[in-house]
PDB file of C-alpha atoms and ligand atoms in Angstrom:
ATOM      1  CA  UNK A  64     125.045 -97.841-107.236  1.00 89.00           C
ATOM      2  CA  UNK A  65     124.026-100.157-104.414  1.00 96.00           C
ATOM      3  CA  UNK A  66     123.880-103.829-105.433  1.00 97.00           C
ATOM      4  CA  UNK A  67     120.813-105.804-104.410  1.00 98.00           C
ATOM      5  CA  UNK A  68     120.974-109.364-103.120  1.00 98.00           C
ATOM      6  CA  UNK A  69     119.584-110.536-106.482  1.00 97.00           C
ATOM      7  CA  UNK A  70     122.297-108.780-108.464  1.00 97.00           C
ATOM      8  CA  UNK A  71     124.994-110.147-106.162  1.00 97.00           C
ATOM      9  CA  UNK A  72     123.588-113.629-106.645  1.00 97.00           C
ATOM     10  CA  UNK A  73     123.761-113.176-110.425  1.00 96.00           C
ATOM     11  CA  UNK A  74     127.489-112.481-110.218  1.00 95.00           C
ATOM     12  CA  UNK A  75     128.156-116.184-109.705  1.00 96.00           C
ATOM     13  CA  UNK A  76     130.756-117.260-112.292  1.00 86.00           C
ATOM     14  CA  UNK A  77     130.536-113.794-113.901  1.00 93.00           C
ATOM     15  CA  UNK A  78     132.956-111.660-111.925  1.00 94.00           C
ATOM     16  CA  UNK A  79     134.607-112.252-108.551  1.00 97.00           C
ATOM     17  CA  UNK A  80     133.134-110.342-105.616  1.00 98.00           C
ATOM     18  CA  UNK A  81     135.593-108.401-103.410  1.00 98.00           C
ATOM     19  CA  UNK A  82     134.207-107.980 -99.891  1.00 98.00           C
ATOM     20  CA  UNK A  83     135.731-106.487 -96.736  1.00 98.00           C
ATOM     21  CA  UNK A  84     134.475-105.965 -93.221  1.00 98.00           C
ATOM     22  CA  UNK A  85     134.081-102.477 -91.776  1.00 98.00           C
ATOM     23  CA  UNK A  86     132.888-101.208 -88.424  1.00 98.00           C
ATOM     24  CA  UNK A  87     133.246 -97.428 -88.557  1.00 98.00           C
ATOM     25  CA  UNK A  88     132.170 -94.496 -90.728  1.00 98.00           C
ATOM     26  CA  UNK A  89     135.601 -93.363 -92.005  1.00 98.00           C
ATOM     27  CA  UNK A  90     136.660 -96.877 -92.993  1.00 98.00           C
ATOM     28  CA  UNK A  91     133.300 -97.540 -94.680  1.00 98.00           C
ATOM     29  CA  UNK A  92     133.725 -94.275 -96.592  1.00 98.00           C
ATOM     30  CA  UNK A  93     137.176 -95.413 -97.798  1.00 98.00           C
ATOM     31  CA  UNK A  94     135.847 -98.814 -98.904  1.00 98.00           C
ATOM     32  CA  UNK A  95     133.018 -97.245-100.864  1.00 98.00           C
ATOM     33  CA  UNK A  96     135.477 -94.845-102.491  1.00 98.00           C
ATOM     34  CA  UNK A  97     137.667 -97.839-103.409  1.00 98.00           C
ATOM     35  CA  UNK A  98     134.727 -99.528-105.150  1.00 98.00           C
ATOM     36  CA  UNK A  99     134.209-102.391-102.706  1.00 98.00           C
ATOM     37  CA  UNK A 100     130.645-103.478-103.603  1.00 98.00           C
ATOM     38  CA  UNK A 101     129.789-105.333-100.363  1.00 98.00           C
ATOM     39  CA  UNK A 102     130.716-104.552 -96.789  1.00 98.00           C
ATOM     40  CA  UNK A 103     130.236-107.056 -93.999  1.00 99.00           C
ATOM     41  CA  UNK A 104     129.714-105.570 -90.558  1.00 99.00           C
ATOM     42  CA  UNK A 105     130.915-108.735 -88.881  1.00 98.00           C
ATOM     43  CA  UNK A 106     130.817-109.676 -85.225  1.00 98.00           C
ATOM     44  CA  UNK A 107     134.611-109.854 -85.552  1.00 98.00           C
ATOM     45  CA  UNK A 108     134.213-106.249 -84.377  1.00 98.00           C
ATOM     46  CA  UNK A 109     134.226-107.725 -80.873  1.00 98.00           C
ATOM     47  CA  UNK A 110     137.718-109.138 -81.273  1.00 97.00           C
ATOM     48  CA  UNK A 111     139.449-106.643 -83.572  1.00 97.00           C
ATOM     49  CA  UNK A 112     137.923-103.390 -82.299  1.00 97.00           C
ATOM     50  CA  UNK A 113     136.460-104.018 -78.837  1.00 97.00           C
ATOM     51  CA  UNK A 114     139.142-106.149 -77.195  1.00 96.00           C
ATOM     52  CA  UNK A 115     136.959-109.180 -76.444  1.00 97.00           C
ATOM     53  CA  UNK A 116     138.519-112.646 -76.502  1.00 95.00           C
ATOM     54  CA  UNK A 117     135.777-114.061 -78.736  1.00 96.00           C
ATOM     55  CA  UNK A 118     132.833-112.945 -80.849  1.00 97.00           C
ATOM     56  CA  UNK A 119     130.412-114.379 -78.302  1.00 97.00           C
ATOM     57  CA  UNK A 120     130.478-111.204 -76.215  1.00 98.00           C
ATOM     58  CA  UNK A 121     129.049-109.126 -79.070  1.00 98.00           C
ATOM     59  CA  UNK A 122     125.423-108.054 -78.616  1.00 98.00           C
ATOM     60  CA  UNK A 123     122.682-106.947 -80.954  1.00 98.00           C
ATOM     61  CA  UNK A 124     123.070-103.382 -79.627  1.00 98.00           C
ATOM     62  CA  UNK A 125     126.792-103.443 -80.520  1.00 98.00           C
ATOM     63  CA  UNK A 126     125.959-104.656 -84.025  1.00 98.00           C
ATOM     64  CA  UNK A 127     123.289-101.979 -84.558  1.00 98.00           C
ATOM     65  CA  UNK A 128     125.709 -99.270 -83.430  1.00 98.00           C
ATOM     66  CA  UNK A 129     128.381-100.405 -85.915  1.00 99.00           C
ATOM     67  CA  UNK A 130     125.953-101.045 -88.777  1.00 99.00           C
ATOM     68  CA  UNK A 131     124.619 -97.505 -88.343  1.00 98.00           C
ATOM     69  CA  UNK A 132     128.148 -96.104 -88.424  1.00 98.00           C
ATOM     70  CA  UNK A 133     129.014 -98.061 -91.580  1.00 99.00           C
ATOM     71  CA  UNK A 134     125.771 -97.069 -93.301  1.00 98.00           C
ATOM     72  CA  UNK A 135     126.510 -93.380 -92.634  1.00 98.00           C
ATOM     73  CA  UNK A 136     129.865 -93.830 -94.372  1.00 98.00           C
ATOM     74  CA  UNK A 137     128.751 -96.019 -97.263  1.00 98.00           C
ATOM     75  CA  UNK A 138     125.282 -95.046 -98.431  1.00 98.00           C
ATOM     76  CA  UNK A 139     125.652 -96.726-101.830  1.00 98.00           C
ATOM     77  CA  UNK A 140     127.146-100.039-100.753  1.00 98.00           C
ATOM     78  CA  UNK A 141     125.395-103.320 -99.955  1.00 98.00           C
ATOM     79  CA  UNK A 142     125.839-103.911 -96.229  1.00 98.00           C
ATOM     80  CA  UNK A 143     125.582-107.332 -94.638  1.00 99.00           C
ATOM     81  CA  UNK A 144     124.907-107.253 -90.902  1.00 98.00           C
ATOM     82  CA  UNK A 145     126.070-110.188 -88.799  1.00 98.00           C
ATOM     83  CA  UNK A 146     123.592-111.737 -86.392  1.00 98.00           C
ATOM     84  CA  UNK A 147     125.563-112.017 -83.139  1.00 98.00           C
ATOM     85  CA  UNK A 148     125.833-115.139 -80.999  1.00 98.00           C
ATOM     86  CA  UNK A 149     122.507-116.508 -79.799  1.00 98.00           C
ATOM     87  CA  UNK A 150     120.453-113.746 -81.471  1.00 98.00           C
ATOM     88  CA  UNK A 151     119.389-116.367 -84.068  1.00 98.00           C
ATOM     89  CA  UNK A 152     118.735-119.250 -81.642  1.00 98.00           C
ATOM     90  CA  UNK A 153     115.240-119.905 -83.026  1.00 98.00           C
ATOM     91  CA  UNK A 154     113.297-118.613 -86.045  1.00 98.00           C
ATOM     92  CA  UNK A 155     111.209-115.964 -84.234  1.00 98.00           C
ATOM     93  CA  UNK A 156     114.144-114.583 -82.224  1.00 98.00           C
ATOM     94  CA  UNK A 157     116.202-114.483 -85.406  1.00 98.00           C
ATOM     95  CA  UNK A 158     113.455-112.597 -87.220  1.00 98.00           C
ATOM     96  CA  UNK A 159     113.262-109.953 -84.479  1.00 98.00           C
ATOM     97  CA  UNK A 160     117.065-109.659 -84.423  1.00 98.00           C
ATOM     98  CA  UNK A 161     117.349-109.471 -88.214  1.00 99.00           C
ATOM     99  CA  UNK A 162     114.732-106.710 -88.355  1.00 98.00           C
ATOM    100  CA  UNK A 163     116.777-104.666 -85.900  1.00 98.00           C
ATOM    101  CA  UNK A 164     119.896-105.024 -88.079  1.00 98.00           C
ATOM    102  CA  UNK A 165     117.920-103.927 -91.140  1.00 98.00           C
ATOM    103  CA  UNK A 166     116.493-100.937 -89.238  1.00 98.00           C
ATOM    104  CA  UNK A 167     120.057-100.008 -88.281  1.00 98.00           C
ATOM    105  CA  UNK A 168     121.032 -99.899 -91.966  1.00 98.00           C
ATOM    106  CA  UNK A 169     121.868-103.405 -93.191  1.00 98.00           C
ATOM    107  CA  UNK A 170     120.586-104.695 -96.545  1.00 98.00           C
ATOM    108  CA  UNK A 171     120.924-108.357 -95.606  1.00 98.00           C
ATOM    109  CA  UNK A 172     121.958-110.460 -92.621  1.00 99.00           C
ATOM    110  CA  UNK A 173     124.504-113.221 -92.109  1.00 99.00           C
ATOM    111  CA  UNK A 174     124.266-116.126 -89.722  1.00 98.00           C
ATOM    112  CA  UNK A 175     126.607-118.967 -88.864  1.00 98.00           C
ATOM    113  CA  UNK A 176     125.997-122.682 -89.204  1.00 98.00           C
ATOM    114  CA  UNK A 177     123.371-125.090 -90.523  1.00 98.00           C
ATOM    115  CA  UNK A 178     120.302-123.257 -89.164  1.00 98.00           C
ATOM    116  CA  UNK A 179     118.086-124.222 -92.090  1.00 98.00           C
ATOM    117  CA  UNK A 180     114.790-123.534 -90.340  1.00 98.00           C
ATOM    118  CA  UNK A 181     115.934-120.071 -89.297  1.00 98.00           C
ATOM    119  CA  UNK A 182     117.105-119.241 -92.825  1.00 98.00           C
ATOM    120  CA  UNK A 183     113.803-120.427 -94.321  1.00 98.00           C
ATOM    121  CA  UNK A 184     111.854-118.330 -91.803  1.00 98.00           C
ATOM    122  CA  UNK A 185     113.847-115.162 -92.519  1.00 98.00           C
ATOM    123  CA  UNK A 186     113.588-115.636 -96.290  1.00 98.00           C
ATOM    124  CA  UNK A 187     109.839-116.289 -95.988  1.00 98.00           C
ATOM    125  CA  UNK A 188     109.581-112.891 -94.285  1.00 98.00           C
ATOM    126  CA  UNK A 189     111.440-111.123 -97.084  1.00 98.00           C
ATOM    127  CA  UNK A 190     114.872-110.954 -95.427  1.00 98.00           C
ATOM    128  CA  UNK A 191     117.920-111.642 -97.597  1.00 98.00           C
ATOM    129  CA  UNK A 192     120.252-114.092 -95.865  1.00 98.00           C
ATOM    130  CA  UNK A 193     123.951-114.889 -96.178  1.00 98.00           C
ATOM    131  CA  UNK A 194     125.041-118.287 -94.835  1.00 98.00           C
ATOM    132  CA  UNK A 195     128.376-119.175 -93.250  1.00 98.00           C
ATOM    133  CA  UNK A 196     130.009-122.575 -92.881  1.00 98.00           C
ATOM    134  CA  UNK A 197     133.456-124.104 -92.437  1.00 98.00           C
ATOM    135  CA  UNK A 198     135.003-122.437 -89.415  1.00 98.00           C
ATOM    136  CA  UNK A 199     132.158-120.777 -87.528  1.00 98.00           C
ATOM    137  CA  UNK A 200     133.803-118.661 -84.797  1.00 96.00           C
ATOM    138  CA  UNK A 201     130.705-118.212 -82.608  1.00 97.00           C
ATOM    139  CA  UNK A 202     130.763-121.922 -81.719  1.00 96.00           C
ATOM    140  CA  UNK A 203     134.265-123.110 -82.705  1.00 96.00           C
ATOM    141  CA  UNK A 204     136.534-124.495 -79.977  1.00 93.00           C
ATOM    142  CA  UNK A 205     139.626-123.167 -81.809  1.00 93.00           C
ATOM    143  CA  UNK A 206     140.590-121.404 -85.041  1.00 92.00           C
ATOM    144  CA  UNK A 207     142.150-124.399 -86.819  1.00 94.00           C
ATOM    145  CA  UNK A 208     141.245-125.159 -90.436  1.00 96.00           C
ATOM    146  CA  UNK A 209     138.173-127.402 -90.713  1.00 97.00           C
ATOM    147  CA  UNK A 210     137.164-129.949 -93.354  1.00 97.00           C
ATOM    148  CA  UNK A 211     140.546-131.671 -93.642  1.00 97.00           C
ATOM    149  CA  UNK A 212     139.306-135.196 -92.960  1.00 97.00           C
ATOM    150  CA  UNK A 213     136.867-136.770 -95.406  1.00 98.00           C
ATOM    151  CA  UNK A 214     133.963-136.970 -92.942  1.00 98.00           C
ATOM    152  CA  UNK A 215     134.348-133.351 -91.866  1.00 98.00           C
ATOM    153  CA  UNK A 216     134.695-132.211 -95.490  1.00 98.00           C
ATOM    154  CA  UNK A 217     131.457-134.021 -96.295  1.00 98.00           C
ATOM    155  CA  UNK A 218     129.739-132.347 -93.328  1.00 98.00           C
ATOM    156  CA  UNK A 219     130.841-128.884 -94.533  1.00 98.00           C
ATOM    157  CA  UNK A 220     129.789-129.670 -98.118  1.00 98.00           C
ATOM    158  CA  UNK A 221     126.360-130.924 -96.989  1.00 98.00           C
ATOM    159  CA  UNK A 222     125.882-127.855 -94.779  1.00 98.00           C
ATOM    160  CA  UNK A 223     126.698-125.547 -97.708  1.00 98.00           C
ATOM    161  CA  UNK A 224     124.138-127.334 -99.894  1.00 98.00           C
ATOM    162  CA  UNK A 225     121.523-127.176 -97.103  1.00 98.00           C
ATOM    163  CA  UNK A 226     122.140-123.460 -96.518  1.00 98.00           C
ATOM    164  CA  UNK A 227     121.733-122.710-100.243  1.00 98.00           C
ATOM    165  CA  UNK A 228     118.602-124.866-100.443  1.00 98.00           C
ATOM    166  CA  UNK A 229     117.131-123.056 -97.430  1.00 98.00           C
ATOM    167  CA  UNK A 230     117.283-119.823 -99.453  1.00 98.00           C
ATOM    168  CA  UNK A 231     120.557-118.009 -98.702  1.00 98.00           C
ATOM    169  CA  UNK A 232     121.725-115.825-101.605  1.00 98.00           C
ATOM    170  CA  UNK A 233     125.439-115.945-100.697  1.00 98.00           C
ATOM    171  CA  UNK A 234     127.563-118.155 -98.479  1.00 98.00           C
ATOM    172  CA  UNK A 235     130.805-117.511 -96.615  1.00 98.00           C
ATOM    173  CA  UNK A 236     133.249-120.456 -96.538  1.00 98.00           C
ATOM    174  CA  UNK A 237     135.744-119.883 -93.752  1.00 98.00           C
ATOM    175  CA  UNK A 238     139.123-121.563 -93.304  1.00 98.00           C
ATOM    176  CA  UNK A 239     138.611-124.765 -95.297  1.00 98.00           C
ATOM    177  CA  UNK A 240     140.945-126.473 -97.795  1.00 98.00           C
ATOM    178  CA  UNK A 241     141.111-124.924-101.266  1.00 98.00           C
ATOM    179  CA  UNK A 242     139.981-128.150-102.940  1.00 98.00           C
ATOM    180  CA  UNK A 243     136.881-128.378-100.739  1.00 98.00           C
ATOM    181  CA  UNK A 244     136.022-124.727-101.461  1.00 98.00           C
ATOM    182  CA  UNK A 245     136.442-125.441-105.164  1.00 98.00           C
ATOM    183  CA  UNK A 246     134.086-128.447-104.982  1.00 98.00           C
ATOM    184  CA  UNK A 247     131.452-126.475-103.058  1.00 98.00           C
ATOM    185  CA  UNK A 248     131.757-123.506-105.432  1.00 98.00           C
ATOM    186  CA  UNK A 249     131.243-125.845-108.393  1.00 98.00           C
ATOM    187  CA  UNK A 250     128.185-127.424-106.753  1.00 97.00           C
ATOM    188  CA  UNK A 251     126.206-124.462-105.412  1.00 98.00           C
ATOM    189  CA  UNK A 252     123.957-122.202-107.486  1.00 98.00           C
ATOM    190  CA  UNK A 253     124.819-119.217-105.239  1.00 98.00           C
ATOM    191  CA  UNK A 254     128.151-117.342-104.962  1.00 98.00           C
ATOM    192  CA  UNK A 255     130.657-118.591-102.407  1.00 98.00           C
ATOM    193  CA  UNK A 256     132.734-115.994-100.560  1.00 98.00           C
ATOM    194  CA  UNK A 257     135.932-117.435 -99.159  1.00 98.00           C
ATOM    195  CA  UNK A 258     138.058-116.387 -96.231  1.00 98.00           C
ATOM    196  CA  UNK A 259     141.071-118.617 -95.876  1.00 97.00           C
ATOM    197  CA  UNK A 260     139.499-120.909 -98.485  1.00 98.00           C
ATOM    198  CA  UNK A 261     141.699-120.283-101.515  1.00 97.00           C
ATOM    199  CA  UNK A 262     141.103-118.515-104.827  1.00 96.00           C
ATOM    200  CA  UNK A 263     138.457-120.806-106.361  1.00 97.00           C
ATOM    201  CA  UNK A 264     135.519-119.130-104.613  1.00 98.00           C
ATOM    202  CA  UNK A 265     133.228-116.619-106.317  1.00 98.00           C
ATOM    203  CA  UNK A 266     134.565-113.881-104.065  1.00 98.00           C
ATOM    204  CA  UNK A 267     136.714-113.232-101.040  1.00 98.00           C
ATOM    205  CA  UNK A 268     136.151-111.455 -97.734  1.00 98.00           C
ATOM    206  CA  UNK A 269     138.838-110.293 -95.342  1.00 98.00           C
ATOM    207  CA  UNK A 270     138.596-108.655 -91.946  1.00 98.00           C
ATOM    208  CA  UNK A 271     139.615-105.051 -92.587  1.00 98.00           C
ATOM    209  CA  UNK A 272     141.953-104.857 -89.578  1.00 98.00           C
ATOM    210  CA  UNK A 273     143.821-107.930 -90.862  1.00 98.00           C
ATOM    211  CA  UNK A 274     144.009-106.571 -94.410  1.00 98.00           C
ATOM    212  CA  UNK A 275     145.342-103.153 -93.386  1.00 98.00           C
ATOM    213  CA  UNK A 276     147.606-104.446 -90.605  1.00 97.00           C
ATOM    214  CA  UNK A 277     145.743-102.787 -87.743  1.00 97.00           C
ATOM    215  CA  UNK A 278     146.244-105.019 -84.719  1.00 94.00           C
ATOM    216  CA  UNK A 279     148.934-107.225 -83.254  1.00 86.00           C
ATOM    217  CA  UNK A 280     148.551-110.526 -85.084  1.00 87.00           C
ATOM    218  CA  UNK A 281     146.731-111.613 -88.165  1.00 89.00           C
ATOM    219  CA  UNK A 282     145.508-114.977 -89.425  1.00 90.00           C
ATOM    220  CA  UNK A 283     148.037-116.782 -91.640  1.00 89.00           C
ATOM    221  CA  UNK A 284     145.639-116.709 -94.604  1.00 91.00           C
ATOM    222  CA  UNK A 285     145.166-112.933 -94.561  1.00 95.00           C
ATOM    223  CA  UNK A 286     147.485-110.796 -96.639  1.00 95.00           C
ATOM    224  CA  UNK A 287     148.434-107.381 -95.230  1.00 96.00           C
ATOM    225  CA  UNK A 288     148.015-104.631 -97.810  1.00 97.00           C
ATOM    226  CA  UNK A 289     149.250-101.973 -95.370  1.00 97.00           C
ATOM    227  CA  UNK A 290     150.669-101.764 -91.832  1.00 96.00           C
ATOM    228  CA  UNK A 291     148.435 -99.235 -90.119  1.00 97.00           C
ATOM    229  CA  UNK A 292     149.558-100.125 -86.578  1.00 97.00           C
ATOM    230  CA  UNK A 293     153.108 -99.197 -87.545  1.00 97.00           C
ATOM    231  CA  UNK A 294     151.923 -95.933 -89.120  1.00 98.00           C
ATOM    232  CA  UNK A 295     149.931 -95.002 -85.992  1.00 98.00           C
ATOM    233  CA  UNK A 296     152.863 -95.762 -83.665  1.00 98.00           C
ATOM    234  CA  UNK A 297     155.181 -93.661 -85.849  1.00 98.00           C
ATOM    235  CA  UNK A 298     152.721 -90.759 -86.019  1.00 98.00           C
ATOM    236  CA  UNK A 299     152.011 -90.851 -82.265  1.00 98.00           C
ATOM    237  CA  UNK A 300     155.747 -91.056 -81.447  1.00 98.00           C
ATOM    238  CA  UNK A 301     156.511 -88.059 -83.653  1.00 98.00           C
ATOM    239  CA  UNK A 302     153.639 -86.157 -82.060  1.00 98.00           C
ATOM    240  CA  UNK A 303     154.792 -87.015 -78.513  1.00 98.00           C
ATOM    241  CA  UNK A 304     158.360 -85.934 -79.342  1.00 98.00           C
ATOM    242  CA  UNK A 305     157.166 -82.607 -80.752  1.00 98.00           C
ATOM    243  CA  UNK A 306     154.985 -81.919 -77.718  1.00 98.00           C
ATOM    244  CA  UNK A 307     157.897 -82.717 -75.370  1.00 98.00           C
ATOM    245  CA  UNK A 308     160.161 -80.413 -77.376  1.00 97.00           C
ATOM    246  CA  UNK A 309     157.532 -77.679 -77.605  1.00 97.00           C
ATOM    247  CA  UNK A 310     157.848 -77.774 -81.369  1.00 96.00           C
ATOM    248  CA  UNK A 311     154.192 -78.105 -82.233  1.00 92.00           C
TER     249      UNK A 311
HETATM  250  O1  KIV B 527     132.387-111.583 -88.409  1.00 94.77           O
HETATM  251  C1  KIV B 527     133.061-111.573 -89.452  1.00 94.77           C
HETATM  252  O2  KIV B 527     133.805-110.633 -89.756  1.00 94.77           O
HETATM  253  C2  KIV B 527     132.973-112.741 -90.320  1.00 94.77           C
HETATM  254  C3  KIV B 527     134.035-112.920 -91.338  1.00 94.77           C
HETATM  255  C4  KIV B 527     135.233-113.524 -90.708  1.00 94.77           C
HETATM  256  C5  KIV B 527     133.557-113.709 -92.500  1.00 94.77           C
HETATM  257  O3  KIV B 527     132.097-113.529 -90.162  1.00 94.77           O
END
């Protein structure tokens, strides 16, 4: 059964929320079969599936294409669609962009950073919003952990509070110290979903390619639960050998 934003919000301090990203129909189908209740169609698709150097190259059309594919594979799963870089630059643009993601199949949208006015505008128009603070890849200069120094930790904490107050029903905390994630989780009335933020959050999200070992390098905080790149190389090598030998 598909979880609504309200029921996800109510899972705060009740049971941890396992979330993964997905970008394609077959992977979405697997995640739904595995009982993953929330799928994020993240703009990480640009880096892990499309070969771009950053998420800034991802467009709204790309996101709609991938959200549609994921929806066709996971009809009963809550899907969060990521608003790509600059598609949420002001409240009206964000509203138009968010509506396109919902039309493509998303149940809610995620946006990066302390865009309180944008969040309030989307929520006022009936759109469920997921916030994102800590490391925000669309604007980050590098992928180092943030919130280590006291002033930066306070900035991240204040942003998380502001995002929740603006009306987000969930918030992603990316690549921040465990203790800071624990403090924020204890403060906010909405569930926190960590990625590289330790185990004290209300849930965890990983990029599917990192989790299944599909790619060349993975962030230090992401566990690999499989090594799909290795499996594909082995399968393709066996196939090539059999074709060369005529034994297929
Ligand atoms: O785009 C994405 O996949 C994300 C996750 C890293 C949280 O925002």
